[in-house]
CSV table of C-alpha atoms in Angstrom, one decimal:
chain,number,residue,atom,x,y,z
E,1,MET,CA,58.4,129.7,-58.8
E,2,ILE,CA,56.6,132.3,-61.0
E,3,THR,CA,59.7,134.1,-62.4
E,4,ARG,CA,58.9,136.8,-64.7
E,5,ARG,CA,60.9,134.9,-67.8
E,6,THR,CA,59.0,132.1,-67.6
E,7,LEU,CA,55.4,134.6,-67.2
E,8,ILE,CA,56.7,136.0,-70.5
E,9,VAL,CA,57.7,132.7,-72.1
E,10,GLY,CA,54.0,131.2,-70.4
E,11,THR,CA,52.4,134.2,-72.0
E,12,GLY,CA,53.4,133.5,-75.4
E,13,ALA,CA,53.8,130.4,-76.0
E,14,SER,CA,49.6,130.0,-74.7
E,15,LEU,CA,48.7,132.1,-77.4
E,16,LEU,CA,50.5,130.9,-79.7
E,17,THR,CA,48.8,127.5,-78.2
E,18,GLY,CA,45.4,129.3,-79.3
E,19,CYS,CA,46.8,130.6,-83.0
E,20,ASP,CA,47.3,126.4,-83.3
E,21,SER,CA,43.5,125.5,-82.9
E,22,LEU,CA,42.7,128.2,-85.3
E,23,THR,CA,44.8,127.1,-87.9
E,24,ASN,CA,43.0,125.4,-90.5
E,25,SER,CA,39.8,127.6,-89.8
E,26,PRO,CA,38.3,128.6,-93.2
E,27,THR,CA,38.6,132.2,-93.0
E,28,LEU,CA,42.0,131.3,-92.8
E,29,LEU,CA,41.9,128.5,-95.7
E,30,SER,CA,39.7,131.3,-98.4
E,31,ALA,CA,42.7,133.0,-98.9
E,32,GLU,CA,44.2,130.1,-101.4
E,33,ASP,CA,41.3,131.5,-103.6
E,34,ALA,CA,42.3,134.7,-103.7
E,35,HIS,CA,45.6,134.8,-104.0
E,36,ARG,CA,44.6,132.3,-107.9
E,37,PHE,CA,42.5,134.8,-108.2
E,38,LEU,CA,44.9,137.3,-108.0
E,39,GLN,CA,47.8,136.2,-109.6
E,40,ARG,CA,46.0,135.3,-112.8
E,41,SER,CA,44.2,138.8,-112.8
E,42,VAL,CA,47.9,140.0,-112.5
E,43,THR,CA,50.2,137.8,-114.8
E,44,GLY,CA,47.9,136.1,-116.6
E,45,ARG,CA,46.6,131.9,-117.5
E,46,ALA,CA,49.4,131.7,-119.8
E,47,GLY,CA,52.3,134.4,-118.9
E,48,LEU,CA,55.1,131.3,-118.7
E,49,ALA,CA,57.4,130.7,-116.1
E,50,ARG,CA,60.9,132.4,-116.2
E,51,GLN,CA,63.4,129.8,-118.4
E,52,PHE,CA,67.1,129.1,-118.0
E,53,ARG,CA,70.3,129.4,-120.3
E,54,PRO,CA,71.7,125.5,-120.1
E,55,GLU,CA,75.0,126.5,-117.7
E,56,GLN,CA,72.3,128.1,-115.5
E,57,ARG,CA,71.0,124.5,-114.1
E,58,SER,CA,71.4,122.8,-110.9
E,59,PRO,CA,74.3,120.8,-110.5
E,60,ILE,CA,73.6,118.4,-108.7
E,61,PHE,CA,69.1,118.4,-109.5
E,62,ARG,CA,68.6,117.2,-105.5
E,63,VAL,CA,65.5,113.9,-105.8
E,64,ASN,CA,62.4,114.9,-103.3
E,65,GLY,CA,59.8,112.9,-101.6
E,66,THR,CA,59.6,108.9,-103.5
E,67,HIS,CA,62.6,107.8,-104.3
E,68,HIS,CA,61.5,104.7,-105.9
E,69,PRO,CA,57.8,103.5,-105.9
E,70,ASN,CA,59.4,100.1,-105.2
E,71,THR,CA,55.9,97.9,-106.1
E,72,PRO,CA,56.0,94.7,-108.3
E,73,GLU,CA,53.9,95.8,-111.0
E,74,TYR,CA,55.9,99.8,-111.2
E,75,ASN,CA,59.0,97.7,-111.0
E,76,ALA,CA,58.0,94.6,-113.5
E,77,HIS,CA,57.3,98.0,-116.2
E,78,ALA,CA,61.0,99.3,-114.9
E,79,ASN,CA,62.5,96.6,-115.2
E,80,ASN,CA,61.1,96.1,-119.1
E,81,ARG,CA,62.5,99.5,-119.6
E,82,PHE,CA,58.6,100.2,-119.6
E,83,VAL,CA,58.1,99.0,-123.2
E,84,ASP,CA,54.7,97.0,-121.5
E,85,TRP,CA,53.5,100.6,-120.0
E,86,ARG,CA,50.8,102.4,-121.5
E,87,LEU,CA,49.2,106.3,-120.0
E,88,ARG,CA,45.3,105.9,-119.7
E,89,VAL,CA,44.0,108.8,-120.6
E,90,ASP,CA,40.2,109.2,-119.8
E,91,GLY,CA,37.1,110.0,-118.5
E,92,LEU,CA,35.0,112.9,-119.3
E,93,VAL,CA,36.8,112.7,-123.5
E,94,ALA,CA,35.5,111.8,-126.5
E,95,ARG,CA,38.7,108.8,-127.5
E,96,PRO,CA,40.1,107.3,-124.4
E,97,LEU,CA,43.7,106.4,-125.1
E,98,SER,CA,46.2,104.3,-124.6
E,99,LEU,CA,49.4,105.9,-125.2
E,100,SER,CA,52.8,103.8,-124.6
E,101,LEU,CA,56.3,105.0,-124.3
E,102,ALA,CA,57.5,105.3,-128.2
E,103,GLN,CA,54.3,107.5,-129.2
E,104,ILE,CA,54.4,110.1,-125.8
E,105,GLN,CA,58.4,110.5,-126.8
E,106,THR,CA,57.3,110.3,-131.0
E,107,MET,CA,55.0,113.3,-130.9
E,108,PRO,CA,55.9,117.2,-131.1
E,109,GLN,CA,58.4,118.0,-128.1
E,110,ARG,CA,58.5,120.8,-126.0
E,111,ALA,CA,62.0,121.6,-124.1
E,112,GLN,CA,62.0,124.6,-121.1
E,113,ILE,CA,65.3,124.3,-119.0
E,114,THR,CA,62.9,125.5,-116.0
E,115,ARG,CA,62.5,125.7,-111.7
E,116,HIS,CA,61.9,123.3,-109.5
E,117,ASP,CA,60.0,125.4,-106.7
E,118,CYS,CA,59.6,123.2,-103.9
E,119,VAL,CA,56.9,124.2,-101.2
E,120,GLU,CA,59.6,124.3,-98.5
E,121,GLY,CA,61.7,126.7,-99.8
E,122,TRP,CA,64.6,125.5,-102.0
E,123,SER,CA,64.8,125.7,-105.7
E,124,ALA,CA,66.7,123.9,-108.5
E,125,ILE,CA,66.7,124.0,-111.9
E,126,GLY,CA,67.3,121.4,-114.5
E,127,LYS,CA,65.8,120.9,-118.4
E,128,TRP,CA,62.8,119.2,-119.1
E,129,GLN,CA,61.9,117.4,-122.4
E,130,GLY,CA,58.2,116.1,-123.1
E,131,PRO,CA,54.4,116.4,-125.2
E,132,ARG,CA,52.4,119.9,-123.8
E,133,LEU,CA,50.1,118.0,-122.5
E,134,GLU,CA,47.8,120.5,-124.6
E,135,THR,CA,48.5,117.8,-127.6
E,136,ILE,CA,47.7,115.6,-126.1
E,137,LEU,CA,44.5,116.3,-124.4
E,138,GLN,CA,43.6,117.2,-128.4
E,139,LEU,CA,44.3,113.4,-129.1
E,140,ALA,CA,42.2,112.6,-126.4
E,141,GLY,CA,39.6,115.5,-127.1
E,142,ILE,CA,38.4,116.3,-123.6
E,143,ARG,CA,35.1,117.4,-123.0
E,144,ASP,CA,32.5,120.3,-122.3
E,145,THR,CA,31.6,119.4,-118.8
E,146,ALA,CA,35.4,118.2,-117.7
E,147,ARG,CA,37.2,121.1,-115.1
E,148,TYR,CA,40.2,119.0,-113.4
E,149,LEU,CA,42.9,116.5,-114.8
E,150,VAL,CA,43.3,114.2,-112.4
E,151,PHE,CA,46.5,112.7,-111.8
E,152,HIS,CA,47.0,109.0,-111.1
E,153,CYS,CA,50.6,107.4,-109.9
E,154,ALA,CA,52.8,104.4,-109.5
E,155,ASP,CA,54.1,105.4,-106.2
E,156,ARG,CA,52.1,105.5,-102.7
E,157,LEU,CA,52.7,106.9,-99.8
E,158,GLY,CA,52.0,105.1,-96.5
E,159,SER,CA,48.5,103.4,-98.4
E,160,GLN,CA,47.7,106.0,-100.0
E,161,PRO,CA,48.0,106.2,-103.7
E,162,TYR,CA,49.7,109.2,-105.1
E,163,TYR,CA,47.9,112.0,-106.3
E,164,GLU,CA,47.0,115.3,-108.6
E,165,SER,CA,44.8,118.1,-109.5
E,166,ILE,CA,44.6,120.6,-111.7
E,167,ASP,CA,42.6,122.6,-113.5
E,168,LEU,CA,41.7,123.4,-117.8
E,169,ILE,CA,43.9,126.5,-117.0
E,170,ASP,CA,47.0,124.6,-116.1
E,171,ALA,CA,46.0,122.2,-118.6
E,172,PHE,CA,46.4,124.0,-121.4
E,173,HIS,CA,49.3,126.4,-120.2
E,174,PRO,CA,51.8,126.4,-122.9
E,175,GLN,CA,54.7,125.0,-120.8
E,176,THR,CA,52.5,122.4,-119.1
E,177,ILE,CA,54.3,118.7,-120.3
E,178,LEU,CA,54.1,115.4,-120.1
E,179,ALA,CA,58.6,114.8,-119.7
E,180,TRP,CA,60.0,111.7,-119.7
E,181,SER,CA,63.5,114.2,-120.4
E,182,MET,CA,65.1,114.8,-117.9
E,183,ASN,CA,68.5,117.6,-118.4
E,184,ASP,CA,68.6,115.7,-121.7
E,185,ALA,CA,68.0,111.2,-120.6
E,186,THR,CA,66.0,109.5,-120.0
E,187,LEU,CA,63.7,110.2,-116.3
E,188,SER,CA,65.3,108.6,-113.6
E,189,VAL,CA,63.2,106.4,-111.1
E,190,GLY,CA,63.9,108.9,-108.8
E,191,HIS,CA,63.1,111.6,-110.8
E,192,GLY,CA,60.0,110.1,-111.8
E,193,ALA,CA,60.0,107.6,-114.8
E,194,PRO,CA,58.9,107.3,-117.4
E,195,VAL,CA,56.0,111.0,-116.6
E,196,ARG,CA,56.6,113.3,-115.1
E,197,LEU,CA,53.3,116.1,-114.8
E,198,ARG,CA,55.5,119.5,-115.0
E,199,VAL,CA,53.2,122.4,-114.5
E,200,GLU,CA,55.4,124.7,-114.1
E,201,ARG,CA,54.0,128.1,-112.2
E,202,GLN,CA,53.4,125.6,-109.4
E,203,LEU,CA,55.1,124.4,-106.6
E,204,GLY,CA,56.8,121.1,-106.9
E,205,TYR,CA,54.1,119.0,-105.0
E,206,LYS,CA,52.2,119.9,-108.1
E,207,HIS,CA,55.2,118.0,-110.7
E,208,ALA,CA,53.1,113.8,-110.1
E,209,LYS,CA,55.9,111.7,-111.0
E,210,TYR,CA,55.6,107.9,-112.3
E,211,VAL,CA,51.5,109.0,-114.0
E,212,MET,CA,49.8,106.0,-115.0
E,213,ARG,CA,46.7,107.6,-116.0
E,214,ILE,CA,45.5,110.8,-116.4
E,215,GLU,CA,41.7,110.6,-115.7
E,216,ALA,CA,39.2,113.8,-116.8
E,217,VAL,CA,36.8,115.1,-114.4
E,218,ALA,CA,34.2,117.3,-113.4
E,219,SER,CA,35.0,117.1,-109.7
E,220,LEU,CA,37.1,116.1,-107.4
E,221,ALA,CA,34.8,115.4,-104.9
E,222,GLY,CA,35.3,111.5,-104.4
E,223,ILE,CA,38.7,111.5,-105.6
E,224,GLY,CA,40.8,110.2,-102.6
E,225,ALA,CA,39.4,112.8,-99.7
E,226,GLY,CA,38.3,115.3,-102.7
E,227,LYS,CA,40.7,118.6,-102.0
E,228,GLY,CA,42.5,117.3,-105.2
E,229,GLY,CA,46.1,115.9,-104.7
E,230,TYR,CA,47.2,113.7,-101.7
E,231,TRP,CA,48.9,117.6,-99.5
E,232,GLU,CA,46.5,118.2,-100.0
E,233,ASP,CA,44.2,115.8,-98.3
E,234,SER,CA,46.5,114.5,-95.6
E,235,ASN,CA,48.3,118.1,-95.1
E,236,GLY,CA,45.9,120.3,-96.0
E,237,TYR,CA,48.3,121.6,-98.2
E,238,GLU,CA,46.9,124.6,-100.4
E,239,TRP,CA,45.6,123.2,-104.0
E,240,TYR,CA,46.2,125.9,-105.3
E,241,ALA,CA,50.4,126.2,-105.5
E,242,GLY,CA,50.7,129.2,-107.5
E,243,ILE,CA,52.3,131.2,-104.4
T,1,MET,CA,43.4,177.9,-63.6
T,2,ASP,CA,47.0,178.0,-64.0
T,3,ALA,CA,47.8,176.8,-67.8
T,4,SER,CA,51.3,174.7,-66.5
T,5,SER,CA,49.2,173.0,-64.2
T,6,THR,CA,46.6,171.7,-66.7
T,7,PRO,CA,47.6,168.4,-68.5
T,8,ARG,CA,47.2,169.0,-72.7
T,9,ILE,CA,46.1,167.1,-74.5
T,10,VAL,CA,46.5,166.7,-78.1
T,11,TYR,CA,45.1,165.2,-81.1
T,12,ARG,CA,47.6,162.8,-82.2
T,13,HIS,CA,47.3,160.8,-85.0
T,14,ARG,CA,43.8,160.0,-87.2
T,15,LEU,CA,41.8,157.3,-87.3
T,16,PHE,CA,42.8,155.3,-90.5
T,17,THR,CA,46.4,155.5,-89.2
T,18,ARG,CA,45.3,154.1,-85.7
T,19,LEU,CA,43.3,151.5,-87.9
T,20,TRP,CA,46.2,150.7,-90.0
T,21,HIS,CA,48.5,151.3,-86.7
T,22,TRP,CA,46.7,148.1,-84.9
T,23,LEU,CA,45.5,145.9,-88.4
T,24,ASN,CA,49.6,146.7,-89.2
T,25,ALA,CA,50.5,145.7,-85.9
T,26,LEU,CA,48.7,141.7,-86.2
T,27,ALA,CA,50.0,141.4,-89.7
T,28,VAL,CA,53.8,141.9,-88.5
T,29,LEU,CA,52.7,139.9,-85.5
T,30,ILE,CA,51.7,137.1,-87.2
T,31,LEU,CA,53.7,136.6,-90.6
T,32,ILE,CA,56.4,137.1,-88.6
T,33,PRO,CA,56.7,133.3,-86.4
T,34,SER,CA,54.5,131.8,-89.5
T,35,GLY,CA,57.3,132.7,-91.7
T,36,LEU,CA,60.0,131.4,-89.1
T,37,MET,CA,57.9,127.9,-88.8
T,38,ILE,CA,58.2,128.8,-93.1
T,39,PHE,CA,61.7,128.6,-92.8
T,40,ASN,CA,62.0,125.2,-90.6
T,41,ALA,CA,61.2,123.3,-93.7
T,42,HIS,CA,64.7,124.4,-94.9
T,43,PRO,CA,66.6,126.4,-92.5
T,44,ARG,CA,69.3,127.6,-95.3
T,45,LEU,CA,70.1,130.3,-97.2
T,46,TYR,CA,71.1,131.2,-100.7
T,47,TRP,CA,72.5,133.3,-103.3
T,48,GLY,CA,71.2,133.5,-107.1
T,49,HIS,CA,68.5,131.5,-109.3
T,50,PHE,CA,68.7,128.4,-107.6
T,51,GLY,CA,69.2,126.7,-104.2
T,52,ALA,CA,68.9,123.2,-102.4
T,53,ASN,CA,70.7,121.1,-100.2
T,54,PHE,CA,74.0,120.0,-102.3
T,55,ASP,CA,73.9,124.0,-102.8
T,56,HIS,CA,76.8,126.4,-101.1
T,57,ALA,CA,74.5,128.4,-99.3
T,58,TRP,CA,75.4,131.7,-96.9
T,59,LEU,CA,73.3,130.9,-94.2
T,60,GLU,CA,72.2,127.6,-91.7
T,61,LEU,CA,70.6,128.3,-89.0
T,62,PRO,CA,69.3,125.5,-86.2
T,63,ARG,CA,65.4,125.1,-86.1
T,64,PHE,CA,63.2,128.4,-85.1
T,65,PRO,CA,61.4,126.8,-81.6
T,66,GLY,CA,57.8,126.0,-81.4
T,67,TRP,CA,57.4,129.1,-79.2
T,68,VAL,CA,58.5,131.1,-81.1
T,69,THR,CA,56.4,129.8,-84.3
T,70,ILE,CA,52.9,129.8,-85.3
T,71,PRO,CA,51.4,126.9,-85.3
T,72,SER,CA,54.0,125.5,-82.5
T,73,TYR,CA,54.3,123.2,-83.6
T,74,TYR,CA,55.4,121.3,-86.6
T,75,SER,CA,54.1,122.6,-89.6
T,76,LEU,CA,54.8,123.6,-93.0
T,77,SER,CA,51.5,123.4,-94.5
T,78,GLY,CA,49.4,125.5,-91.6
T,79,ALA,CA,51.9,129.0,-91.2
T,80,ARG,CA,51.4,128.9,-94.7
T,81,HIS,CA,47.6,129.2,-93.5
T,82,TRP,CA,48.7,131.9,-91.2
T,83,HIS,CA,50.9,133.5,-93.9
T,84,LEU,CA,49.3,134.1,-97.0
T,85,PHE,CA,45.9,134.8,-95.4
T,86,PHE,CA,48.0,137.7,-93.1
T,87,ALA,CA,50.4,138.7,-97.0
T,88,LEU,CA,46.9,140.2,-98.4
T,89,VAL,CA,45.9,142.2,-94.9
T,90,LEU,CA,50.1,143.8,-95.0
T,91,GLY,CA,50.1,143.9,-98.6
T,92,PHE,CA,46.3,145.6,-98.6
T,93,GLY,CA,45.9,147.2,-95.5
T,94,LEU,CA,49.5,149.2,-96.6
T,95,LEU,CA,47.9,150.0,-99.9
T,96,ALA,CA,44.8,151.6,-98.6
T,97,TYR,CA,47.1,153.7,-95.1
T,98,MET,CA,49.2,155.2,-98.2
T,99,ILE,CA,46.4,156.1,-100.2
T,100,ALA,CA,44.4,157.9,-97.3
T,101,SER,CA,47.8,159.5,-96.1
T,102,LEU,CA,48.1,161.3,-98.5
T,103,VAL,CA,44.3,161.8,-98.8
T,104,ASN,CA,43.7,163.8,-95.5
T,105,ARG,CA,47.4,165.0,-95.6
T,106,HIS,CA,49.2,162.9,-93.3
T,107,PHE,CA,52.1,162.0,-94.6
T,108,GLN,CA,52.8,166.0,-95.9
T,109,ARG,CA,52.3,166.6,-92.2
T,110,ASP,CA,53.2,163.9,-90.0
T,111,LEU,CA,56.1,162.1,-92.3
T,112,ARG,CA,57.4,164.6,-93.9
T,113,ILE,CA,61.3,165.4,-93.4
T,114,ARG,CA,62.5,169.2,-93.9
T,115,GLY,CA,66.5,169.7,-94.7
T,116,ARG,CA,67.0,171.5,-91.4
T,117,GLU,CA,66.4,168.6,-89.2
T,118,LEU,CA,68.6,166.3,-91.0
T,119,ARG,CA,71.7,169.3,-90.2
T,120,PRO,CA,74.2,167.3,-88.6
T,121,ARG,CA,73.4,170.3,-84.9
T,122,ALA,CA,70.1,169.1,-86.0
T,123,LEU,CA,70.4,165.1,-85.5
T,124,TRP,CA,73.8,165.9,-82.4
T,125,ASN,CA,71.5,167.4,-80.2
T,126,ASP,CA,67.8,165.0,-80.4
T,127,PHE,CA,70.0,162.1,-80.4
T,128,LYS,CA,70.8,164.2,-76.8
T,129,ALA,CA,66.9,165.0,-76.4
T,130,HIS,CA,67.0,160.7,-76.8
T,131,LEU,CA,69.3,160.3,-74.3
T,132,ALA,CA,67.7,161.9,-72.5
T,133,LEU,CA,64.1,160.2,-72.7
T,134,ARG,CA,63.3,163.9,-73.6
T,135,PHE,CA,61.2,162.6,-77.3
T,136,HIS,CA,59.0,165.5,-77.8
T,137,ASP,CA,59.9,169.4,-79.2
T,138,PRO,CA,58.2,171.4,-76.1
T,139,GLU,CA,57.2,173.9,-79.0
T,140,ALA,CA,55.1,171.2,-81.0
T,141,PRO,CA,54.6,168.3,-79.3
T,142,ALA,CA,52.7,166.6,-81.3
T,143,ALA,CA,54.6,166.3,-84.1
T,144,TYR,CA,56.9,163.2,-84.5
T,145,ASN,CA,60.6,163.8,-83.6
T,146,ILE,CA,63.5,163.4,-86.7
T,147,PHE,CA,64.4,159.5,-85.9
T,148,GLN,CA,60.1,158.6,-85.4
T,149,LYS,CA,60.3,160.4,-89.3
T,150,LEU,CA,63.4,158.7,-90.4
T,151,SER,CA,62.3,154.6,-88.9
T,152,TYR,CA,58.5,155.1,-89.7
T,153,ALA,CA,59.3,156.6,-93.7
T,154,PHE,CA,61.6,153.5,-93.9
T,155,VAL,CA,59.0,150.9,-92.5
T,156,ILE,CA,55.9,152.5,-94.5
T,157,PHE,CA,58.6,153.2,-98.4
T,158,VAL,CA,61.2,150.2,-98.1
T,159,LEU,CA,61.1,147.8,-95.3
T,160,ILE,CA,57.5,146.7,-95.8
T,161,PRO,CA,57.2,147.5,-100.1
T,162,LEU,CA,60.3,144.8,-99.7
T,163,LEU,CA,58.9,142.0,-98.1
T,164,ILE,CA,55.5,142.2,-99.0
T,165,VAL,CA,57.3,142.6,-103.3
T,166,SER,CA,60.1,139.5,-102.6
T,167,GLY,CA,57.6,137.5,-100.6
T,168,LEU,CA,55.3,137.4,-104.3
T,169,ALA,CA,59.7,137.1,-106.4
T,170,LEU,CA,59.4,133.8,-104.4
T,171,SER,CA,55.4,132.4,-106.0
T,172,PRO,CA,55.9,130.1,-108.7
T,173,GLY,CA,52.7,131.5,-110.4
T,174,MET,CA,54.2,135.7,-110.8
T,175,TRP,CA,56.4,137.4,-113.3
T,176,PRO,CA,59.2,136.7,-113.6
T,177,TRP,CA,61.0,139.8,-113.6
T,178,LEU,CA,59.2,140.0,-109.7
T,179,ALA,CA,62.7,136.8,-109.4
T,180,ASP,CA,65.3,138.2,-111.2
T,181,LEU,CA,65.6,142.0,-109.3
T,182,PHE,CA,66.6,140.5,-106.6
T,183,GLY,CA,68.9,138.8,-108.4
T,184,GLY,CA,67.1,135.0,-108.4
T,185,ARG,CA,64.6,133.7,-106.4
T,186,GLN,CA,67.3,131.9,-103.4
T,187,SER,CA,68.5,136.0,-103.0
T,188,ALA,CA,64.4,137.7,-103.4
T,189,ARG,CA,64.1,134.7,-100.4
T,190,SER,CA,67.7,135.8,-98.7
T,191,VAL,CA,66.3,139.4,-98.2
T,192,HIS,CA,63.0,138.7,-97.3
T,193,PHE,CA,64.6,136.9,-94.4
T,194,ILE,CA,66.8,139.7,-94.5
T,195,ALA,CA,63.9,142.5,-94.1
T,196,MET,CA,61.2,140.3,-91.5
T,197,ALA,CA,65.1,140.4,-89.4
T,198,GLY,CA,65.2,144.0,-90.0
T,199,MET,CA,61.2,144.4,-89.2
T,200,THR,CA,62.2,142.8,-86.1
T,201,LEU,CA,64.4,144.4,-84.8
T,202,PHE,CA,62.0,147.7,-85.1
T,203,LEU,CA,59.8,146.5,-83.6
T,204,VAL,CA,62.1,145.2,-80.1
T,205,VAL,CA,63.0,149.5,-80.7
T,206,HIS,CA,59.6,150.2,-81.0
T,207,LEU,CA,58.7,148.7,-78.5
T,208,ALA,CA,61.5,149.4,-75.8
T,209,LEU,CA,61.1,153.6,-77.1
T,210,VAL,CA,57.2,153.8,-76.0
T,211,ILE,CA,58.3,152.4,-72.2
T,212,LEU,CA,60.3,154.3,-72.2
T,213,ALA,CA,58.3,157.4,-73.5
T,214,GLY,CA,55.1,156.4,-70.6
T,215,PRO,CA,53.3,153.2,-72.2
T,216,PHE,CA,49.9,153.6,-70.8
T,217,ASN,CA,49.6,157.3,-73.0
T,218,GLU,CA,51.8,156.1,-76.1
T,219,VAL,CA,49.3,153.1,-76.0
T,220,ARG,CA,45.9,155.7,-75.4
T,221,ALA,CA,47.1,158.1,-78.1
T,222,MET,CA,47.6,155.2,-80.1
T,223,VAL,CA,44.1,153.7,-79.9
T,224,THR,CA,41.8,157.7,-79.1
T,225,GLY,CA,44.5,159.7,-81.0
T,226,TRP,CA,44.2,162.2,-77.5
T,227,TRP,CA,47.6,161.9,-76.5
T,228,ARG,CA,48.8,163.7,-72.3
T,229,VAL,CA,51.4,166.1,-73.0
T,230,PRO,CA,54.3,165.3,-70.3
T,231,GLU,CA,54.5,167.8,-67.6
T,232,ASP,CA,57.7,168.5,-67.5
T,233,GLU,CA,57.5,169.2,-71.7
T,234,ALA,CA,54.4,171.2,-71.2
């Protein structure tokens, strides 16, 4: 029997199901470029994310995403306190680098207390320290043809390796660092040891943990499924995560 | 022909008001369900600059069911596609409407609240008229009554701007002072949710009054601009 309630709920549900089929339409997805353009137009390319005082930090900073890469290669590095681990910087650079953790720790450092905004809605505040990405890119001598940086990570989700990418505007942003320290301690495995990306004006899924290799590229095509990151490829998340 | 037997038709809504009304209705009817799906990803609200699973939540709700969310299946990325597209429609639609309404004097002519309308006796009389389902002044049938003016002005000048600004305050890429304005990013998220609840309440009351006032005549007026004055009030 069709009651008024099932009719109303049913009509509403079929309208919503109609919406479902449009969810990944190119028109809807075009909003991403509009937001990126508008945000960078109003805040400026180098506008800083909010920084906080030490007492404003979250009492507990939750671990999200991968808690432990748990691959034989990563476990060997972790057991050895990452002394044999090297960060590779290659692709469209003049001088490919192979940096030890000690080298990363002795470069000019930047420390900042910032807010980590997860795409899900929660936030946590913590202190991060490491060299600016710009410092490393200057050492490597990034080529004019490079447009993006791809961060290849040690963890896998399902069968896919985690990776992320940012453009050069974010790469040279003053707050973009390769953090090896969190809250004045060496980065824990849960938070991305030995180094993780901090790209403060974007959402949490851009802040790649367990970074093994940074590759400068002219295009994101051919890397993963070509959308610029693990979550972008697998779930359709926006590549620009500033909103 | 006797004047009282001829239906009086008045031009009530200008073209731009009608266009914005329907565009805005579409935006709000997509923003609320897609926002509920985004909320489902972390259905807890906090005050202050931070807030996550271990922190004190002032509100914790069960997940909204699929028949009130867009998409109807669980998808945070899909809901964001809808929400971030129609956020632009809402924001720039309001901006265009405000400029047009200053130029065509819709604000001054139709929404301006006069002191005499706010006197307790006037408010009481209008309240009694609402209870008797009389929504129009026989002397000026095209004019909004004071409760319409107050609620429309509140939605246009307070509620929608608040939704836009508190929404922008959630972006890590926006000016930091925007979140500070609300006392922190998680406070802005709470305000965004409360304002959404206010908007939903407005929507329910608005639709109920449209039905009580004669849905065919009201909807036709919002489509064509021309509204038929009810015979008992003409």
